[in-house]
Amino acid sequence: MRKAVPGATPTSTLTRMAALRIALAQVDSNVGDLRGNAERIRDFVARAAEAGAHVVLLPHMVLTGYPLAGLAYRESFQSAAEETLHLLAGDLAVHRGLTIVLGSLGVTEDDQPFGSVAVVRDGEVTQHNPRGAAATEDATGAVIEVAGTSLGITTASELSVADLVPHHGRGVQALLVLYASPFEVGHRTARDRLRRAFAPQVGVPMVVVNLVGGQDDLIFDGDSCVTDAAGTAVVRAPRFVEHLLLVDLDDDGPRAVDPDHREPAPPDPVADVYQAITLGLRDYVRKNGFSRVVLGLSGGIDSALVAAIACDAVGAAGVIAVSMPSDYSSEHSRQDAAALAEATGLDFRTQSIAPLFDACQAELKLAGTAAENLQARLRGLVLMAISNTEGPLVLAPGNKSELAVGYSTIYGDAVGGYAPIRDIPKSMVWQLARWRNARAREAGEPEPIPQRSISKPPSAELRPDQLDSDSLPDYDVLDPLLQGYLGERRSRAELVDDGFDAALVDRVIGLVAASEWKRRQYPVGPRVTSWALDRDLHLPLTSAWRERS
Amino acid sequence: MRKAVPGATPTSTLTRMAALRIALAQVDSNVGDLRGNAERIRDFVARAAEAGAHVVLLPHMVLTGYPLAGLAYRESFQSAAEETLHLLAGDLAVHRGLTIVLGSLGVTEDDQPFGSVAVVRDGEVTQHNPRGAAATEDATGAVIEVAGTSLGITTASELSVADLVPHHGRGVQALLVLYASPFEVGHRTARDRLRRAFAPQVGVPMVVVNLVGGQDDLIFDGDSCVTDAAGTAVVRAPRFVEHLLLVDLDDDGPRAVDPDHREPAPPDPVADVYQAITLGLRDYVRKNGFSRVVLGLSGGIDSALVAAIACDAVGAAGVIAVSMPSDYSSEHSRQDAAALAEATGLDFRTQSIAPLFDACQAELKLAGTAAENLQARLRGLVLMAISNTEGPLVLAPGNKSELAVGYSTIYGDAVGGYAPIRDIPKSMVWQLARWRNARAREAGEPEPIPQRSISKPPSAELRPDQLDSDSLPDYDVLDPLLQGYLGERRSRAELVDDGFDAALVDRVIGLVAASEWKRRQYPVGPRVTSWALDRDLHLPLTSAWRERS
């Protein structure tokens, strides 16, 4: 490893570095649950102490949960966080000599909350923060000495050069990074690239610990790691699970303490996304105090995938799936719904909407789209009745392609508290279903998702012989078009140059604009791409702009 | 007025300033409607030219509409805005010698969009922008010469010292401020105070032109004005309407050109809010291409007020109101709904939900809250059926007090595209109703809102003899409690010190936390306070934090 600059940290520069044992505590903390988070931190620290660690590193804002949004501005919460930190430090005093570095909530002199870093040792708290310090005219960042080794500290919700460079040339032997970086497809590769790009400026190994778990739409994947001085991750924690990773660091660089340590599998977008949305749903259910979920099971691919994910997230016994056939429901759809129930063992129920529909139609006499929407809304009403009566969280099964063009019935199939696949394009819905079935085959278990749900042409079944392709282009055209228009902000002219039919481009652009009001009212769900329709795009509701040639 | 610093602007400092005629064009522009906005600007400029103005000042981002949110990042839109600006400049060349200063969209060298200022004269465009310039290392701000007078220019979405001070001591004789400041209760007084506070640093009159009109949740109230050198507004435009205000400025200070110019009425929170939400609804309807609205009319105060506002916003002929009685609806409620219809002349219809309810109950056999919610959801279903069939925008009648504690049925009374009173506490709902009736009496017109709707105890009428007070504290307790807890972020301990019952505080805090998921799915509506439940508070959906003693 790169030698520290002579003179900068006199206690450690001229002797050979003894092995320093660092514990990376990749924790799933819960926003606002100060006591619970402190308890979790105590457990991880105790395990680290038992394993002989000199220093325990925990993620950005681990004590408070992240992101706090408006909660960060409540003085009562700020005070409670500070108080909890000191109580925790007292509890941790039993681990004599152990240094614990964790993220919490600080407040600048002009009342701005920020992600602070606390260093805890022998019951004492020293609050450090490069960012907060910058706000109070001290931009140098904190450096601590542990067992004769000089460690720089920084904290960030995304790695950036600005967070890391203050430590360049300051003689630290490693940089501790408290991180809160949410999952998105391709993000792990991007983080690896970023760390290698920063490495020449940082010049020493980086010890990066990230949050894991779901918080509303964000899923933290963990992916904590230790890099060598060239910025290459040489030890990694498993992703999508809590983990305590032990690493020894000496002049030869970092290495895993556990001789059986296995590198996690290289990123596979489909596997990553399946795990991310399963974790997101599991944490949303758990952290909001639910024990069960309910969804409508049509026999189509979207609800079948959501049911499979729900079974993986909360267990089949916690999943209520309701078949709600109408006169337009095909026999194969009812069979496919029943087959999924059989394969997974979830709580399967049937409630025909035909009598409800007939009663409404006797009064309302609706035709066309209004009649189609009425069916979807009666199904929504049945699911909400079950939720009101028995308490489960309602899951909405809409995918990103449908949501982008408004191909869903607001207050119908759009009802719910959480929408697991709202950021998944339809093309990937099929990929996820096939991936999940392949895992089942590998494990010698029944495939949860009926093959026919995957292979049949998609249909809302709200009128006789209806197919999605009556209203929408094929998804292998629509999805790249949406990716270009929304994900890459390509203009109409560029999209036509890309080879998309001009009339189709115009129609899709019009559908996107006309459906923003429905997306605003759609339930939250896990963000897995860089262009989630809620967090990233910020389309105005009222906008007269239409791309023109 | 304060003399300019000698030497800084040599053409104008030593001679007495001749009267400069400035036109303030308080325009209602439409986000994304470049052609329409350009046309509107042309009309205002033509009127200003005819009235002998030397310079026409238009608001921040008037050409593009404001706020653009994600639209500002689309390169195709950025280019189209630039192209439209140059076409507009060409059209305006007919007004020889006239200087037009207007806000548009610029992009910094590192691709960040910003509110730019364009100066147009004799067909030429000179783009200036203190903020954009600051981003490209030029923080001096623009100064233009018009008819021998030196004018500083700045643009801001809210006045701040940083926007104004670059002009201090630079010898300008007035400061032109392109503004985009949304309405909120008390904001006009705050703006007045702010301008007086800045005056010593600015030292010259300020010519402030603000947008007017609604854009999603924001309502711009206009309130354009010209101050003297002490920062006191001495000429003001009327609020909540488009207006061309002509002012002559010379060494004696600014004065209105129109001898009949009247100062707008001093701020009256109730009158201001009524006008703001009426303008917000009118613009949402118009800018989104609707011609009619529909709402459920229960006979209660909330829907009665929304109906009255709707009649004022779009005309009674454009308002469909549906009485949807159930077996629990009181006779007086049906009568009150009919009385409002009679007084206003709106399109009144009746659709009993009893047969729909009975049919659903024969299948679902719901009890308690689930049965109450079923009624509300069947009403939502009827309104959506009318919207799907006839095209009107559905209005949701929920008020802020209910929304804050979740006292509404999601997918029931919460359905809609726009919620006119979602930021109005229940206490103010009654004030607005009385204010509107008083205006009707003054005008010799029938009161739109039945007295009994105002005076009777509020009830959702979802079970026999139900009253809001069964579930909630009186609104004269609840509203101040919500104001303290959410508006002022007071802690539980502070609220108890304020005299609120501790158990009530705990219950309300719990209700607020448990209902965030419903608020997220609630329709957009006009923001009139500094703590709107969507834009301002940013509560996490998932949060274990509860205030403790």
mmCIF file of C-alpha atoms in Angstrom, chain B residues 159-278:
data_model
loop_
_atom_site.group_PDB
_atom_site.id
_atom_site.type_symbol
_atom_site.label_atom_id
_atom_site.label_comp_id
_atom_site.label_asym_id
_atom_site.label_seq_id
_atom_site.Cartn_x
_atom_site.Cartn_y
_atom_site.Cartn_z
ATOM 1 C CA LEU B 159 -36.420 37.535 -3.616
ATOM 2 C CA SER B 160 -33.208 37.080 -1.710
ATOM 3 C CA VAL B 161 -30.347 39.331 -0.783
ATOM 4 C CA ALA B 162 -28.008 37.301 -2.985
ATOM 5 C CA ASP B 163 -30.101 38.182 -6.041
ATOM 6 C CA LEU B 164 -30.178 41.877 -5.304
ATOM 7 C CA VAL B 165 -26.873 42.977 -3.810
ATOM 8 C CA PRO B 166 -24.719 42.675 -6.951
ATOM 9 C CA HIS B 167 -26.397 45.892 -8.088
ATOM 10 C CA HIS B 168 -25.603 47.824 -4.955
ATOM 11 C CA GLY B 169 -23.429 50.825 -5.668
ATOM 12 C CA ARG B 170 -23.190 50.122 -9.363
ATOM 13 C CA GLY B 171 -24.884 53.342 -10.331
ATOM 14 C CA VAL B 172 -28.171 51.980 -11.602
ATOM 15 C CA GLN B 173 -31.202 54.226 -11.256
ATOM 16 C CA ALA B 174 -33.677 51.400 -10.775
ATOM 17 C CA LEU B 175 -33.565 47.642 -10.402
ATOM 18 C CA LEU B 176 -35.816 45.491 -12.596
ATOM 19 C CA VAL B 177 -36.823 42.266 -10.846
ATOM 20 C CA LEU B 178 -38.287 39.381 -12.863
ATOM 21 C CA TYR B 179 -40.145 37.389 -10.270
ATOM 22 C CA ALA B 180 -41.942 34.077 -9.835
ATOM 23 C CA SER B 181 -43.293 34.083 -6.314
ATOM 24 C CA PRO B 182 -46.264 31.854 -5.496
ATOM 25 C CA PHE B 183 -49.119 32.891 -3.244
ATOM 26 C CA GLU B 184 -49.357 31.807 0.317
ATOM 27 C CA VAL B 185 -51.290 33.344 3.198
ATOM 28 C CA GLY B 186 -49.283 36.235 4.599
ATOM 29 C CA HIS B 187 -46.809 36.177 1.737
ATOM 30 C CA ARG B 188 -47.650 39.637 0.450
ATOM 31 C CA THR B 189 -46.818 41.180 3.808
ATOM 32 C CA ALA B 190 -43.620 39.133 3.951
ATOM 33 C CA ARG B 191 -42.579 40.335 0.490
ATOM 34 C CA ASP B 192 -43.209 43.947 1.530
ATOM 35 C CA ARG B 193 -41.067 43.464 4.619
ATOM 36 C CA LEU B 194 -38.312 41.793 2.596
ATOM 37 C CA ARG B 195 -38.149 44.632 0.077
ATOM 38 C CA ARG B 196 -37.913 47.224 2.826
ATOM 39 C CA ALA B 197 -35.147 45.193 4.457
ATOM 40 C CA PHE B 198 -33.200 45.043 1.178
ATOM 41 C CA ALA B 199 -33.736 48.697 0.303
ATOM 42 C CA PRO B 200 -30.623 50.094 2.036
ATOM 43 C CA GLN B 201 -28.466 47.692 0.022
ATOM 44 C CA VAL B 202 -30.302 48.285 -3.262
ATOM 45 C CA GLY B 203 -30.653 52.042 -2.801
ATOM 46 C CA VAL B 204 -32.914 52.664 -5.822
ATOM 47 C CA PRO B 205 -36.527 51.886 -6.749
ATOM 48 C CA MET B 206 -37.348 48.266 -7.511
ATOM 49 C CA VAL B 207 -39.655 47.350 -10.377
ATOM 50 C CA VAL B 208 -40.985 43.906 -9.550
ATOM 51 C CA VAL B 209 -43.149 41.929 -11.957
ATOM 52 C CA ASN B 210 -44.539 38.584 -10.872
ATOM 53 C CA LEU B 211 -46.346 35.794 -12.688
ATOM 54 C CA VAL B 212 -50.058 35.324 -12.148
ATOM 55 C CA GLY B 213 -52.084 32.119 -12.506
ATOM 56 C CA GLY B 214 -52.108 28.490 -11.459
ATOM 57 C CA GLN B 215 -49.564 25.773 -12.259
ATOM 58 C CA ASP B 216 -50.402 22.449 -10.618
ATOM 59 C CA ASP B 217 -50.268 23.163 -6.873
ATOM 60 C CA LEU B 218 -48.765 26.648 -7.128
ATOM 61 C CA ILE B 219 -50.855 29.792 -7.523
ATOM 62 C CA PHE B 220 -49.070 32.957 -8.568
ATOM 63 C CA ASP B 221 -50.926 35.985 -7.282
ATOM 64 C CA GLY B 222 -49.228 38.697 -9.330
ATOM 65 C CA ASP B 223 -48.850 41.498 -6.787
ATOM 66 C CA SER B 224 -46.409 43.202 -9.173
ATOM 67 C CA CYS B 225 -45.284 46.556 -7.828
ATOM 68 C CA VAL B 226 -42.836 49.427 -7.976
ATOM 69 C CA THR B 227 -41.115 50.544 -4.781
ATOM 70 C CA ASP B 228 -39.485 53.792 -3.848
ATOM 71 C CA ALA B 229 -35.840 53.868 -2.811
ATOM 72 C CA ALA B 230 -36.891 52.944 0.734
ATOM 73 C CA GLY B 231 -38.354 49.678 -0.554
ATOM 74 C CA THR B 232 -42.001 50.648 0.019
ATOM 75 C CA ALA B 233 -44.381 49.638 -2.764
ATOM 76 C CA VAL B 234 -45.917 52.861 -4.050
ATOM 77 C CA VAL B 235 -47.718 51.473 -7.115
ATOM 78 C CA ARG B 236 -49.257 48.016 -7.227
ATOM 79 C CA ALA B 237 -51.009 45.860 -9.797
ATOM 80 C CA PRO B 238 -54.258 44.100 -8.880
ATOM 81 C CA ARG B 239 -53.787 40.516 -7.732
ATOM 82 C CA PHE B 240 -55.024 37.185 -9.163
ATOM 83 C CA VAL B 241 -55.617 38.664 -12.653
ATOM 84 C CA GLU B 242 -53.471 39.473 -15.662
ATOM 85 C CA HIS B 243 -52.643 43.172 -15.780
ATOM 86 C CA LEU B 244 -50.533 45.731 -17.607
ATOM 87 C CA LEU B 245 -49.309 48.291 -15.078
ATOM 88 C CA LEU B 246 -47.813 51.522 -16.434
ATOM 89 C CA VAL B 247 -45.478 53.522 -14.229
ATOM 90 C CA ASP B 248 -43.481 56.684 -14.846
ATOM 91 C CA LEU B 249 -40.151 56.870 -13.088
ATOM 92 C CA ASP B 250 -38.125 60.043 -12.647
ATOM 93 C CA ASP B 251 -36.045 61.727 -9.963
ATOM 94 C CA ASP B 252 -39.171 62.204 -7.882
ATOM 95 C CA GLY B 253 -39.710 58.443 -7.831
ATOM 96 C CA PRO B 254 -42.294 56.144 -9.434
ATOM 97 C CA ARG B 255 -45.962 56.994 -9.998
ATOM 98 C CA ALA B 256 -48.861 55.273 -11.745
ATOM 99 C CA VAL B 257 -49.641 56.540 -15.249
ATOM 100 C CA ASP B 258 -53.371 55.873 -14.953
ATOM 101 C CA PRO B 259 -54.842 58.723 -12.880
ATOM 102 C CA ASP B 260 -57.577 56.317 -11.762
ATOM 103 C CA HIS B 261 -55.053 53.715 -10.563
ATOM 104 C CA ARG B 262 -56.374 52.100 -7.421
ATOM 105 C CA GLU B 263 -54.333 50.312 -4.845
ATOM 106 C CA PRO B 264 -55.585 46.743 -4.469
ATOM 107 C CA ALA B 265 -57.343 45.993 -1.214
ATOM 108 C CA PRO B 266 -55.001 45.252 1.692
ATOM 109 C CA PRO B 267 -54.475 41.541 2.263
ATOM 110 C CA ASP B 268 -57.445 39.731 3.808
ATOM 111 C CA PRO B 269 -56.530 36.063 4.310
ATOM 112 C CA VAL B 270 -60.021 34.756 3.646
ATOM 113 C CA ALA B 271 -60.622 36.820 0.509
ATOM 114 C CA ASP B 272 -57.103 36.088 -0.736
ATOM 115 C CA VAL B 273 -57.470 32.353 -0.266
ATOM 116 C CA TYR B 274 -60.862 32.252 -1.977
ATOM 117 C CA GLN B 275 -59.457 34.090 -4.979
ATOM 118 C CA ALA B 276 -56.306 31.968 -5.023
ATOM 119 C CA ILE B 277 -58.076 28.623 -5.072
ATOM 120 C CA THR B 278 -60.636 29.841 -7.605
#
